[in-house]
Amino acid sequence: MTREHQMTLYRSMKLIREFEERCLEMAIAGEIIGGIHPYIGQEAVAVGVCSNLTERDFITSTHRGHGHVLAKGADPRRLLAELLGTLEGFNKGRGGSMHAADIELGILGANGIVGAGGAIGTGAAWVAKDRGSSDVVISFFGDGAMSQGVLLEAFNLAAIWSLPVLFVCENNMYATSLKVESGLAGNAARRAEGFGLVARTVDGMDVESVASTAGELIERCRENKGPAFLECSTYRFFEHHSILEQLGVGFRDPDEIASWRKRDPILSLGKQLSDAAVAEIDEDVKGKIDEAVDFARNAAPPDPKDALMYLYSGEVAVRPGVIL
Ligand SMILES: Cc1ncc(C[n+]2csc(CCOP(=O)(O)OP(=O)(O)O)c2C)c(N)n1
Ligand SMILES: [Mg+2]
């Protein structure tokens, strides 16, 4: 991989990290209502996979979705504006953290329903194939989603119809507080192979490995060779949700957290770059996130009288005498 490519990956991971650290602070302070599921620690997965995509490709994401959305090219200002519930957000502040979407960038949405993105991604892949395009779809989900029926049905249809979708399982070893060995029978990649998907497992803390293995699988999808599955071994450095950080409640062994923190994907890649290059990127990214925070804080809040807008299409009587 060229130095230039490494710097691009570093910048993208750093942008997600800086964004998420700022969000975590804002959530704990009560500025982001409802809190967030922090992605910190898992950046190499979103960045490595999305580094192989064009603007025309699609992704579906999860409740822990900010990293995927940013890696696909979303504007951090509009994402943060969405999290603050303002009109400048992608979805006019109505989706929030777990439903952020930017259809023009192929971001078909984060999703609060565990496993649901797999079905949406399979549908989008069916459309891409039907149109005869070479667009691909990436469907991100966690180890917990591997035991959701809808995802297994999506594997089945994607395989039968030979659809251009790459299923990316971020195995961070936990579904909330449930350890993966207590929630997932067998092995994720072998399970996918059982449906006829080509499956690989990579070190999800190594962005270069993720980028190259995902690249091979995405190329197969573009060549119409059918769906694939990529399991990334990764770890979230913070608790499942910001509320647990706020309450100081944790379910994991502190030694386990410390040992994974030593494998921080951003520090590992930064060691391969010059100190000057790292400092310059870090400074630039910090400026972009400062700008996003200012933008979102100054964005207009919605008008309460518009609360029922966008709920129905066309003229619908929501109650006698009230037409939207
Ligand atoms: C269908 C459904 N069941 C349960 C939940 C509650 N829930 C939210 S996140 C989560 C854990 C998901 O774990 P995993 O898929 O491994 O993703 P991670 O949080 O580790 O990123 C659960 C059970 C939900 N949102 N949707
Ligand atoms: Mg998990």
mmCIF file of C-alpha atoms and ligand atoms in Angstrom:
data_model
loop_
_atom_site.group_PDB
_atom_site.id
_atom_site.type_symbol
_atom_site.label_atom_id
_atom_site.label_comp_id
_atom_site.label_asym_id
_atom_site.label_seq_id
_atom_site.Cartn_x
_atom_site.Cartn_y
_atom_site.Cartn_z
ATOM 1 C CA MET A 1 0.000 0.000 0.000
ATOM 2 C CA THR A 2 1.362 3.438 -0.907
ATOM 3 C CA ARG A 3 2.175 6.036 1.747
ATOM 4 C CA GLU A 4 -0.514 8.252 0.249
ATOM 5 C CA HIS A 5 -3.145 5.530 0.625
ATOM 6 C CA GLN A 6 -2.052 4.918 4.234
ATOM 7 C CA MET A 7 -2.437 8.635 4.964
ATOM 8 C CA THR A 8 -5.945 8.628 3.498
ATOM 9 C CA LEU A 9 -6.926 5.686 5.707
ATOM 10 C CA TYR A 10 -5.323 7.326 8.747
ATOM 11 C CA ARG A 11 -7.192 10.592 8.112
ATOM 12 C CA SER A 12 -10.521 8.835 7.735
ATOM 13 C CA MET A 13 -10.063 6.808 10.964
ATOM 14 C CA LYS A 14 -8.919 9.896 12.842
ATOM 15 C CA LEU A 15 -11.955 11.853 11.657
ATOM 16 C CA ILE A 16 -14.272 9.163 13.042
ATOM 17 C CA ARG A 17 -12.332 8.999 16.332
ATOM 18 C CA GLU A 18 -12.371 12.760 16.851
ATOM 19 C CA PHE A 19 -16.063 12.942 15.896
ATOM 20 C CA GLU A 20 -16.978 10.137 18.270
ATOM 21 C CA GLU A 21 -14.925 11.473 21.186
ATOM 22 C CA ARG A 22 -16.693 14.809 20.826
ATOM 23 C CA CYS A 23 -20.100 13.093 20.545
ATOM 24 C CA LEU A 24 -19.439 11.016 23.628
ATOM 25 C CA GLU A 25 -18.703 14.174 25.619
ATOM 26 C CA MET A 26 -21.810 15.879 24.250
ATOM 27 C CA ALA A 27 -23.977 12.833 24.987
ATOM 28 C CA ILE A 28 -22.708 12.505 28.559
ATOM 29 C CA ALA A 29 -23.307 16.250 29.052
ATOM 30 C CA GLY A 30 -26.920 15.742 27.861
ATOM 31 C CA GLU A 31 -26.440 17.820 24.731
ATOM 32 C CA ILE A 32 -27.153 14.848 22.441
ATOM 33 C CA ILE A 33 -30.526 13.699 23.677
ATOM 34 C CA GLY A 34 -30.823 9.917 23.977
ATOM 35 C CA GLY A 35 -27.070 9.370 23.794
ATOM 36 C CA ILE A 36 -24.994 7.382 21.324
ATOM 37 C CA HIS A 37 -23.437 3.946 20.802
ATOM 38 C CA PRO A 38 -19.726 4.827 20.482
ATOM 39 C CA TYR A 39 -17.782 3.271 17.594
ATOM 40 C CA ILE A 40 -14.364 4.169 19.078
ATOM 41 C CA GLY A 41 -11.928 1.255 18.609
ATOM 42 C CA GLN A 42 -13.659 -0.203 15.546
ATOM 43 C CA GLU A 43 -12.669 2.503 13.035
ATOM 44 C CA ALA A 44 -10.463 0.207 10.928
ATOM 45 C CA VAL A 45 -13.491 -1.832 9.869
ATOM 46 C CA ALA A 46 -15.605 1.008 8.464
ATOM 47 C CA VAL A 47 -12.618 2.743 6.900
ATOM 48 C CA GLY A 48 -10.947 -0.368 5.479
ATOM 49 C CA VAL A 49 -14.155 -1.625 3.872
ATOM 50 C CA CYS A 50 -15.412 1.749 2.579
ATOM 51 C CA SER A 51 -12.009 2.636 1.087
ATOM 52 C CA ASN A 52 -12.999 0.258 -1.749
ATOM 53 C CA LEU A 53 -16.301 1.976 -2.533
ATOM 54 C CA THR A 54 -17.427 4.661 -4.946
ATOM 55 C CA GLU A 55 -20.146 7.235 -4.312
ATOM 56 C CA ARG A 56 -22.537 5.050 -6.311
ATOM 57 C CA ASP A 57 -22.177 2.035 -4.004
ATOM 58 C CA PHE A 58 -24.492 1.561 -1.045
ATOM 59 C CA ILE A 59 -24.131 0.765 2.641
ATOM 60 C CA THR A 60 -26.527 -0.194 5.385
ATOM 61 C CA SER A 61 -25.474 0.422 8.943
ATOM 62 C CA THR A 62 -26.401 -0.262 12.551
ATOM 63 C CA HIS A 63 -27.198 1.374 15.886
ATOM 64 C CA ARG A 64 -23.384 1.942 16.159
ATOM 65 C CA GLY A 65 -23.367 3.647 12.778
ATOM 66 C CA HIS A 66 -21.507 6.975 12.825
ATOM 67 C CA GLY A 67 -18.238 5.372 11.690
ATOM 68 C CA HIS A 68 -19.830 3.690 8.666
ATOM 69 C CA VAL A 69 -21.668 6.842 7.635
ATOM 70 C CA LEU A 70 -18.538 9.021 7.893
ATOM 71 C CA ALA A 71 -16.348 6.438 6.140
ATOM 72 C CA LYS A 72 -18.833 6.447 3.226
ATOM 73 C CA GLY A 73 -18.215 10.177 2.873
ATOM 74 C CA ALA A 74 -20.940 11.849 4.914
ATOM 75 C CA ASP A 75 -20.380 15.444 5.983
ATOM 76 C CA PRO A 76 -19.598 15.446 9.739
ATOM 77 C CA ARG A 77 -21.332 18.818 10.101
ATOM 78 C CA ARG A 78 -24.644 17.457 8.860
ATOM 79 C CA LEU A 79 -24.282 14.230 10.853
ATOM 80 C CA LEU A 80 -23.729 16.149 14.074
ATOM 81 C CA ALA A 81 -26.583 18.498 13.177
ATOM 82 C CA GLU A 82 -28.748 15.372 12.838
ATOM 83 C CA LEU A 83 -27.641 14.104 16.244
ATOM 84 C CA LEU A 84 -28.624 17.441 17.777
ATOM 85 C CA GLY A 85 -32.087 17.165 16.228
ATOM 86 C CA THR A 86 -31.756 20.250 14.025
ATOM 87 C CA LEU A 87 -33.091 21.120 10.572
ATOM 88 C CA GLU A 88 -29.565 21.063 9.093
ATOM 89 C CA GLY A 89 -29.258 17.327 9.787
ATOM 90 C CA PHE A 90 -29.448 14.847 6.872
ATOM 91 C CA ASN A 91 -32.911 13.892 7.973
ATOM 92 C CA LYS A 92 -33.942 17.273 9.362
ATOM 93 C CA GLY A 93 -33.110 15.985 12.832
ATOM 94 C CA ARG A 94 -35.877 13.389 12.754
ATOM 95 C CA GLY A 95 -33.728 10.300 12.424
ATOM 96 C CA GLY A 96 -31.017 11.032 14.957
ATOM 97 C CA SER A 97 -28.056 8.799 15.700
ATOM 98 C CA MET A 98 -29.676 5.463 14.924
ATOM 99 C CA HIS A 99 -31.393 6.450 11.682
ATOM 100 C CA ALA A 100 -28.920 8.824 10.017
ATOM 101 C CA ALA A 101 -29.144 8.395 6.250
ATOM 102 C CA ASP A 102 -27.906 10.233 3.164
ATOM 103 C CA ILE A 103 -29.448 8.525 0.177
ATOM 104 C CA GLU A 104 -27.494 10.637 -2.341
ATOM 105 C CA LEU A 105 -24.267 9.194 -0.917
ATOM 106 C CA GLY A 106 -25.683 5.660 -0.964
ATOM 107 C CA ILE A 107 -26.062 5.620 2.822
ATOM 108 C CA LEU A 108 -29.304 3.719 3.239
ATOM 109 C CA GLY A 109 -29.358 4.392 6.937
ATOM 110 C CA ALA A 110 -28.098 3.453 10.315
ATOM 111 C CA ASN A 111 -30.682 1.201 11.930
ATOM 112 C CA GLY A 112 -31.884 0.684 15.477
ATOM 113 C CA ILE A 113 -33.263 -2.766 14.706
ATOM 114 C CA VAL A 114 -30.470 -5.304 15.089
ATOM 115 C CA GLY A 115 -30.040 -7.279 11.835
ATOM 116 C CA ALA A 116 -32.500 -5.205 9.777
ATOM 117 C CA GLY A 117 -29.817 -3.637 7.583
ATOM 118 C CA GLY A 118 -29.035 -7.080 6.140
ATOM 119 C CA ALA A 119 -32.490 -7.298 4.557
ATOM 120 C CA ILE A 120 -32.399 -3.699 3.311
ATOM 121 C CA GLY A 121 -28.926 -4.250 1.832
ATOM 122 C CA THR A 122 -30.062 -7.429 0.095
ATOM 123 C CA GLY A 123 -33.005 -5.538 -1.419
ATOM 124 C CA ALA A 124 -30.693 -2.767 -2.637
ATOM 125 C CA ALA A 125 -28.353 -5.380 -4.137
ATOM 126 C CA TRP A 126 -31.287 -6.937 -5.967
ATOM 127 C CA VAL A 127 -32.096 -3.515 -7.488
ATOM 128 C CA ALA A 128 -28.419 -2.962 -8.450
ATOM 129 C CA LYS A 129 -28.343 -6.335 -10.190
ATOM 130 C CA ASP A 130 -31.711 -5.819 -11.859
ATOM 131 C CA ARG A 131 -30.468 -2.521 -13.312
ATOM 132 C CA GLY A 132 -27.392 -4.262 -14.688
ATOM 133 C CA SER A 133 -25.091 -1.857 -12.798
ATOM 134 C CA SER A 134 -21.774 -2.808 -11.192
ATOM 135 C CA ASP A 135 -22.763 -1.118 -7.911
ATOM 136 C CA VAL A 136 -22.232 -3.127 -4.751
ATOM 137 C CA VAL A 137 -23.851 -3.017 -1.343
ATOM 138 C CA ILE A 138 -22.110 -3.372 1.999
ATOM 139 C CA SER A 139 -24.220 -4.427 4.918
ATOM 140 C CA PHE A 140 -22.548 -3.840 8.302
ATOM 141 C CA PHE A 141 -23.772 -5.596 11.449
ATOM 142 C CA GLY A 142 -22.490 -6.958 14.743
ATOM 143 C CA ASP A 143 -21.931 -10.439 16.158
ATOM 144 C CA GLY A 144 -25.282 -10.122 17.970
ATOM 145 C CA ALA A 145 -27.107 -9.732 14.640
ATOM 146 C CA MET A 146 -25.745 -13.106 13.493
ATOM 147 C CA SER A 147 -28.522 -14.790 15.453
ATOM 148 C CA GLN A 148 -31.340 -12.629 14.077
ATOM 149 C CA GLY A 149 -33.530 -14.649 11.708
ATOM 150 C CA VAL A 150 -33.891 -11.813 9.206
ATOM 151 C CA LEU A 151 -30.150 -11.750 8.583
ATOM 152 C CA LEU A 152 -30.013 -15.477 7.906
ATOM 153 C CA GLU A 153 -32.942 -15.101 5.491
ATOM 154 C CA ALA A 154 -31.005 -12.303 3.764
ATOM 155 C CA PHE A 155 -27.938 -14.599 3.380
ATOM 156 C CA ASN A 156 -30.191 -17.198 1.821
ATOM 157 C CA LEU A 157 -31.833 -14.891 -0.734
ATOM 158 C CA ALA A 158 -28.553 -13.137 -1.575
ATOM 159 C CA ALA A 159 -26.970 -16.524 -2.316
ATOM 160 C CA ILE A 160 -29.899 -17.924 -4.296
ATOM 161 C CA TRP A 161 -30.162 -14.773 -6.430
ATOM 162 C CA SER A 162 -26.379 -14.270 -6.564
ATOM 163 C CA LEU A 163 -26.610 -10.640 -5.424
ATOM 164 C CA PRO A 164 -23.718 -8.126 -5.209
ATOM 165 C CA VAL A 165 -23.727 -7.705 -1.446
ATOM 166 C CA LEU A 166 -20.860 -7.997 1.018
ATOM 167 C CA PHE A 167 -22.032 -8.815 4.542
ATOM 168 C CA VAL A 168 -19.577 -7.378 7.069
ATOM 169 C CA CYS A 169 -19.805 -8.802 10.587
ATOM 170 C CA GLU A 170 -18.049 -6.640 13.176
ATOM 171 C CA ASN A 171 -17.343 -9.233 15.824
ATOM 172 C CA ASN A 172 -16.546 -7.083 18.849
ATOM 173 C CA MET A 173 -17.158 -10.095 21.106
ATOM 174 C CA TYR A 174 -20.224 -8.640 22.829
ATOM 175 C CA ALA A 175 -23.883 -7.956 22.141
ATOM 176 C CA THR A 176 -24.568 -5.389 24.888
ATOM 177 C CA SER A 177 -23.327 -7.454 27.863
ATOM 178 C CA LEU A 178 -23.686 -10.897 26.255
ATOM 179 C CA LYS A 179 -20.390 -12.535 25.343
ATOM 180 C CA VAL A 180 -20.248 -13.839 21.801
ATOM 181 C CA GLU A 181 -19.662 -17.438 22.929
ATOM 182 C CA SER A 182 -22.937 -17.288 24.872
ATOM 183 C CA GLY A 183 -24.894 -15.853 21.940
ATOM 184 C CA LEU A 184 -23.485 -17.351 18.767
ATOM 185 C CA ALA A 185 -23.370 -21.104 18.204
ATOM 186 C CA GLY A 186 -20.583 -22.351 15.964
ATOM 187 C CA ASN A 187 -18.565 -19.848 13.986
ATOM 188 C CA ALA A 188 -19.817 -16.762 12.127
ATOM 189 C CA ALA A 189 -17.828 -17.276 8.910
ATOM 190 C CA ARG A 190 -18.559 -21.031 8.759
ATOM 191 C CA ARG A 191 -22.233 -20.227 9.246
ATOM 192 C CA ALA A 192 -22.152 -17.874 6.245
ATOM 193 C CA GLU A 193 -20.361 -20.542 4.194
ATOM 194 C CA GLY A 194 -23.262 -22.851 4.973
ATOM 195 C CA PHE A 195 -25.395 -20.534 2.823
ATOM 196 C CA GLY A 196 -22.863 -20.685 -0.007
ATOM 197 C CA LEU A 197 -21.284 -17.293 0.705
ATOM 198 C CA VAL A 198 -17.548 -16.896 0.195
ATOM 199 C CA ALA A 199 -16.339 -16.034 3.704
ATOM 200 C CA ARG A 200 -13.129 -14.601 5.178
ATOM 201 C CA THR A 201 -12.057 -13.554 8.665
ATOM 202 C CA VAL A 202 -9.606 -10.683 9.215
ATOM 203 C CA ASP A 203 -7.970 -8.753 12.029
ATOM 204 C CA GLY A 204 -10.365 -5.847 12.301
ATOM 205 C CA MET A 205 -7.773 -3.753 14.156
ATOM 206 C CA ASP A 206 -5.542 -3.726 11.075
ATOM 207 C CA VAL A 207 -6.991 -1.306 8.537
ATOM 208 C CA GLU A 208 -4.705 -2.459 5.729
ATOM 209 C CA SER A 209 -5.808 -6.110 6.119
ATOM 210 C CA VAL A 210 -9.446 -5.070 6.208
ATOM 211 C CA ALA A 211 -9.011 -2.868 3.123
ATOM 212 C CA SER A 212 -7.268 -5.526 1.048
ATOM 213 C CA THR A 213 -9.503 -8.481 1.981
ATOM 214 C CA ALA A 214 -12.671 -6.405 1.614
ATOM 215 C CA GLY A 215 -11.289 -5.171 -1.724
ATOM 216 C CA GLU A 216 -11.023 -8.738 -3.059
ATOM 217 C CA LEU A 217 -14.530 -9.626 -1.928
ATOM 218 C CA ILE A 218 -16.014 -6.393 -3.288
ATOM 219 C CA GLU A 219 -14.337 -7.038 -6.635
ATOM 220 C CA ARG A 220 -16.025 -10.471 -6.751
ATOM 221 C CA CYS A 221 -19.359 -8.759 -6.122
ATOM 222 C CA ARG A 222 -18.704 -6.238 -8.910
ATOM 223 C CA GLU A 223 -17.882 -9.087 -11.282
ATOM 224 C CA ASN A 224 -21.279 -10.598 -10.484
ATOM 225 C CA LYS A 225 -19.766 -13.639 -8.763
ATOM 226 C CA GLY A 226 -22.265 -13.571 -5.911
ATOM 227 C CA PRO A 227 -22.417 -12.395 -2.299
ATOM 228 C CA ALA A 228 -19.619 -12.630 0.249
ATOM 229 C CA PHE A 229 -19.100 -12.411 3.983
ATOM 230 C CA LEU A 230 -16.308 -10.718 5.926
ATOM 231 C CA GLU A 231 -15.872 -11.233 9.657
ATOM 232 C CA CYS A 232 -13.704 -8.566 11.319
ATOM 233 C CA SER A 233 -12.369 -9.278 14.808
ATOM 234 C CA THR A 234 -12.594 -5.987 16.615
ATOM 235 C CA TYR A 235 -13.365 -4.348 19.949
ATOM 236 C CA ARG A 236 -15.188 -1.286 21.203
ATOM 237 C CA PHE A 237 -13.116 0.729 23.671
ATOM 238 C CA PHE A 238 -16.152 2.197 25.459
ATOM 239 C CA GLU A 239 -19.299 0.705 26.864
ATOM 240 C CA HIS A 240 -22.265 -0.365 24.745
ATOM 241 C CA HIS A 241 -23.994 3.022 25.081
ATOM 242 C CA SER A 242 -23.022 6.469 26.392
ATOM 243 C CA ILE A 243 -25.536 6.146 29.235
ATOM 244 C CA LEU A 244 -23.403 3.320 30.697
ATOM 245 C CA GLU A 245 -20.331 5.568 30.516
ATOM 246 C CA GLN A 246 -22.345 8.273 32.250
ATOM 247 C CA LEU A 247 -23.411 5.869 35.005
ATOM 248 C CA GLY A 248 -19.979 4.239 35.241
ATOM 249 C CA VAL A 249 -21.477 0.788 34.606
ATOM 250 C CA GLY A 250 -19.335 -1.740 32.744
ATOM 251 C CA PHE A 251 -19.614 -5.439 31.961
ATOM 252 C CA ARG A 252 -16.111 -6.195 30.725
ATOM 253 C CA ASP A 253 -12.835 -7.053 32.402
ATOM 254 C CA PRO A 254 -10.653 -3.881 32.579
ATOM 255 C CA ASP A 255 -7.580 -5.982 31.650
ATOM 256 C CA GLU A 256 -9.350 -7.132 28.495
ATOM 257 C CA ILE A 257 -10.135 -3.521 27.559
ATOM 258 C CA ALA A 258 -6.527 -2.465 28.254
ATOM 259 C CA SER A 259 -5.113 -5.262 26.096
ATOM 260 C CA TRP A 260 -7.296 -4.296 23.107
ATOM 261 C CA ARG A 261 -6.484 -0.614 23.571
ATOM 262 C CA LYS A 262 -2.840 -1.546 22.960
ATOM 263 C CA ARG A 263 -3.954 -2.598 19.468
ATOM 264 C CA ASP A 264 -5.546 0.767 18.675
ATOM 265 C CA PRO A 265 -5.821 0.790 14.847
ATOM 266 C CA ILE A 266 -5.111 4.514 14.606
ATOM 267 C CA LEU A 267 -1.960 4.404 16.737
ATOM 268 C CA SER A 268 -0.736 1.311 14.857
ATOM 269 C CA LEU A 269 -1.060 2.953 11.455
ATOM 270 C CA GLY A 270 0.261 6.276 12.793
ATOM 271 C CA LYS A 271 3.518 4.510 13.757
ATOM 272 C CA GLN A 272 4.129 3.776 10.088
ATOM 273 C CA LEU A 273 3.816 7.461 9.157
ATOM 274 C CA SER A 274 6.131 10.335 10.003
ATOM 275 C CA ASP A 275 5.446 12.335 13.181
ATOM 276 C CA ALA A 276 5.039 15.450 11.056
ATOM 277 C CA ALA A 277 2.438 13.820 8.792
ATOM 278 C CA VAL A 278 0.465 12.533 11.792
ATOM 279 C CA ALA A 279 0.567 15.925 13.529
ATOM 280 C CA GLU A 280 -0.616 17.703 10.394
ATOM 281 C CA ILE A 281 -3.542 15.328 9.812
ATOM 282 C CA ASP A 282 -4.518 15.379 13.510
ATOM 283 C CA GLU A 283 -4.570 19.166 13.529
ATOM 284 C CA ASP A 284 -6.589 19.376 10.333
ATOM 285 C CA VAL A 285 -9.141 16.794 11.535
ATOM 286 C CA LYS A 286 -9.525 18.561 14.872
ATOM 287 C CA GLY A 287 -10.318 21.779 12.973
ATOM 288 C CA LYS A 288 -12.962 19.980 10.886
ATOM 289 C CA ILE A 289 -14.670 18.596 13.979
ATOM 290 C CA ASP A 290 -14.523 21.965 15.774
ATOM 291 C CA GLU A 291 -16.238 23.375 12.700
ATOM 292 C CA ALA A 292 -18.857 20.588 12.767
ATOM 293 C CA VAL A 293 -19.603 21.284 16.442
ATOM 294 C CA ASP A 294 -20.059 25.033 15.737
ATOM 295 C CA PHE A 295 -22.217 24.285 12.708
ATOM 296 C CA ALA A 296 -24.481 21.868 14.581
ATOM 297 C CA ARG A 297 -24.790 24.058 17.669
ATOM 298 C CA ASN A 298 -25.866 27.010 15.525
ATOM 299 C CA ALA A 299 -28.254 25.021 13.308
ATOM 300 C CA ALA A 300 -31.951 25.872 13.492
ATOM 301 C CA PRO A 301 -34.145 23.726 15.725
ATOM 302 C CA PRO A 302 -37.388 22.379 14.230
ATOM 303 C CA ASP A 303 -40.629 24.239 14.834
ATOM 304 C CA PRO A 304 -42.918 22.232 17.170
ATOM 305 C CA LYS A 305 -45.867 23.027 14.930
ATOM 306 C CA ASP A 306 -44.214 20.901 12.188
ATOM 307 C CA ALA A 307 -44.100 17.811 14.389
ATOM 308 C CA LEU A 308 -46.498 15.842 12.176
ATOM 309 C CA MET A 309 -44.786 16.715 8.895
ATOM 310 C CA TYR A 310 -43.151 13.908 6.847
ATOM 311 C CA LEU A 311 -45.140 11.205 8.598
ATOM 312 C CA TYR A 312 -47.518 10.606 5.697
ATOM 313 C CA SER A 313 -47.338 11.114 1.968
ATOM 314 C CA GLY A 314 -50.018 13.125 0.221
ATOM 315 C CA GLU A 315 -53.054 14.522 1.999
ATOM 316 C CA VAL A 316 -53.921 12.420 5.001
ATOM 317 C CA ALA A 317 -56.473 13.200 7.678
ATOM 318 C CA VAL A 318 -54.618 12.523 10.926
ATOM 319 C CA ARG A 319 -57.742 13.201 12.908
ATOM 320 C CA PRO A 320 -61.102 14.717 12.064
ATOM 321 C CA GLY A 321 -60.596 18.194 10.679
ATOM 322 C CA VAL A 322 -56.779 18.010 10.534
ATOM 323 C CA ILE A 323 -55.383 17.445 7.028
ATOM 324 C CA LEU A 324 -51.631 17.249 6.407
HETATM 325 C C1 LIG B 1 -34.251 -6.704 16.956
HETATM 326 C C2 LIG B 1 -33.578 -6.071 18.144
HETATM 327 N N1 LIG B 1 -33.389 -6.801 19.261
HETATM 328 C C3 LIG B 1 -32.771 -6.243 20.342
HETATM 329 C C4 LIG B 1 -32.350 -4.936 20.301
HETATM 330 C C5 LIG B 1 -31.646 -4.304 21.509
HETATM 331 N N2 LIG B 1 -30.207 -4.183 21.191
HETATM 332 C C6 LIG B 1 -29.684 -3.024 20.762
HETATM 333 S S1 LIG B 1 -28.056 -3.153 20.410
HETATM 334 C C7 LIG B 1 -28.027 -4.771 20.878
HETATM 335 C C8 LIG B 1 -26.755 -5.571 20.810
HETATM 336 C C9 LIG B 1 -26.276 -5.763 19.427
HETATM 337 O O1 LIG B 1 -25.043 -6.429 19.446
HETATM 338 P P1 LIG B 1 -24.184 -6.542 18.151
HETATM 339 O O2 LIG B 1 -25.053 -6.910 16.998
HETATM 340 O O3 LIG B 1 -23.045 -7.440 18.460
HETATM 341 O O4 LIG B 1 -23.681 -5.040 17.895
HETATM 342 P P2 LIG B 1 -22.716 -4.161 18.820
HETATM 343 O O5 LIG B 1 -23.607 -3.441 19.787
HETATM 344 O O6 LIG B 1 -21.761 -5.060 19.485
HETATM 345 O O7 LIG B 1 -22.073 -3.202 17.878
HETATM 346 C C10 LIG B 1 -29.285 -5.197 21.275
HETATM 347 C C11 LIG B 1 -29.603 -6.552 21.740
HETATM 348 C C12 LIG B 1 -32.591 -4.202 19.111
HETATM 349 N N3 LIG B 1 -32.210 -2.938 18.997
HETATM 350 N N4 LIG B 1 -33.172 -4.801 18.035
HETATM 351 MG MG MG B 2 -21.144 -6.991 19.087
#
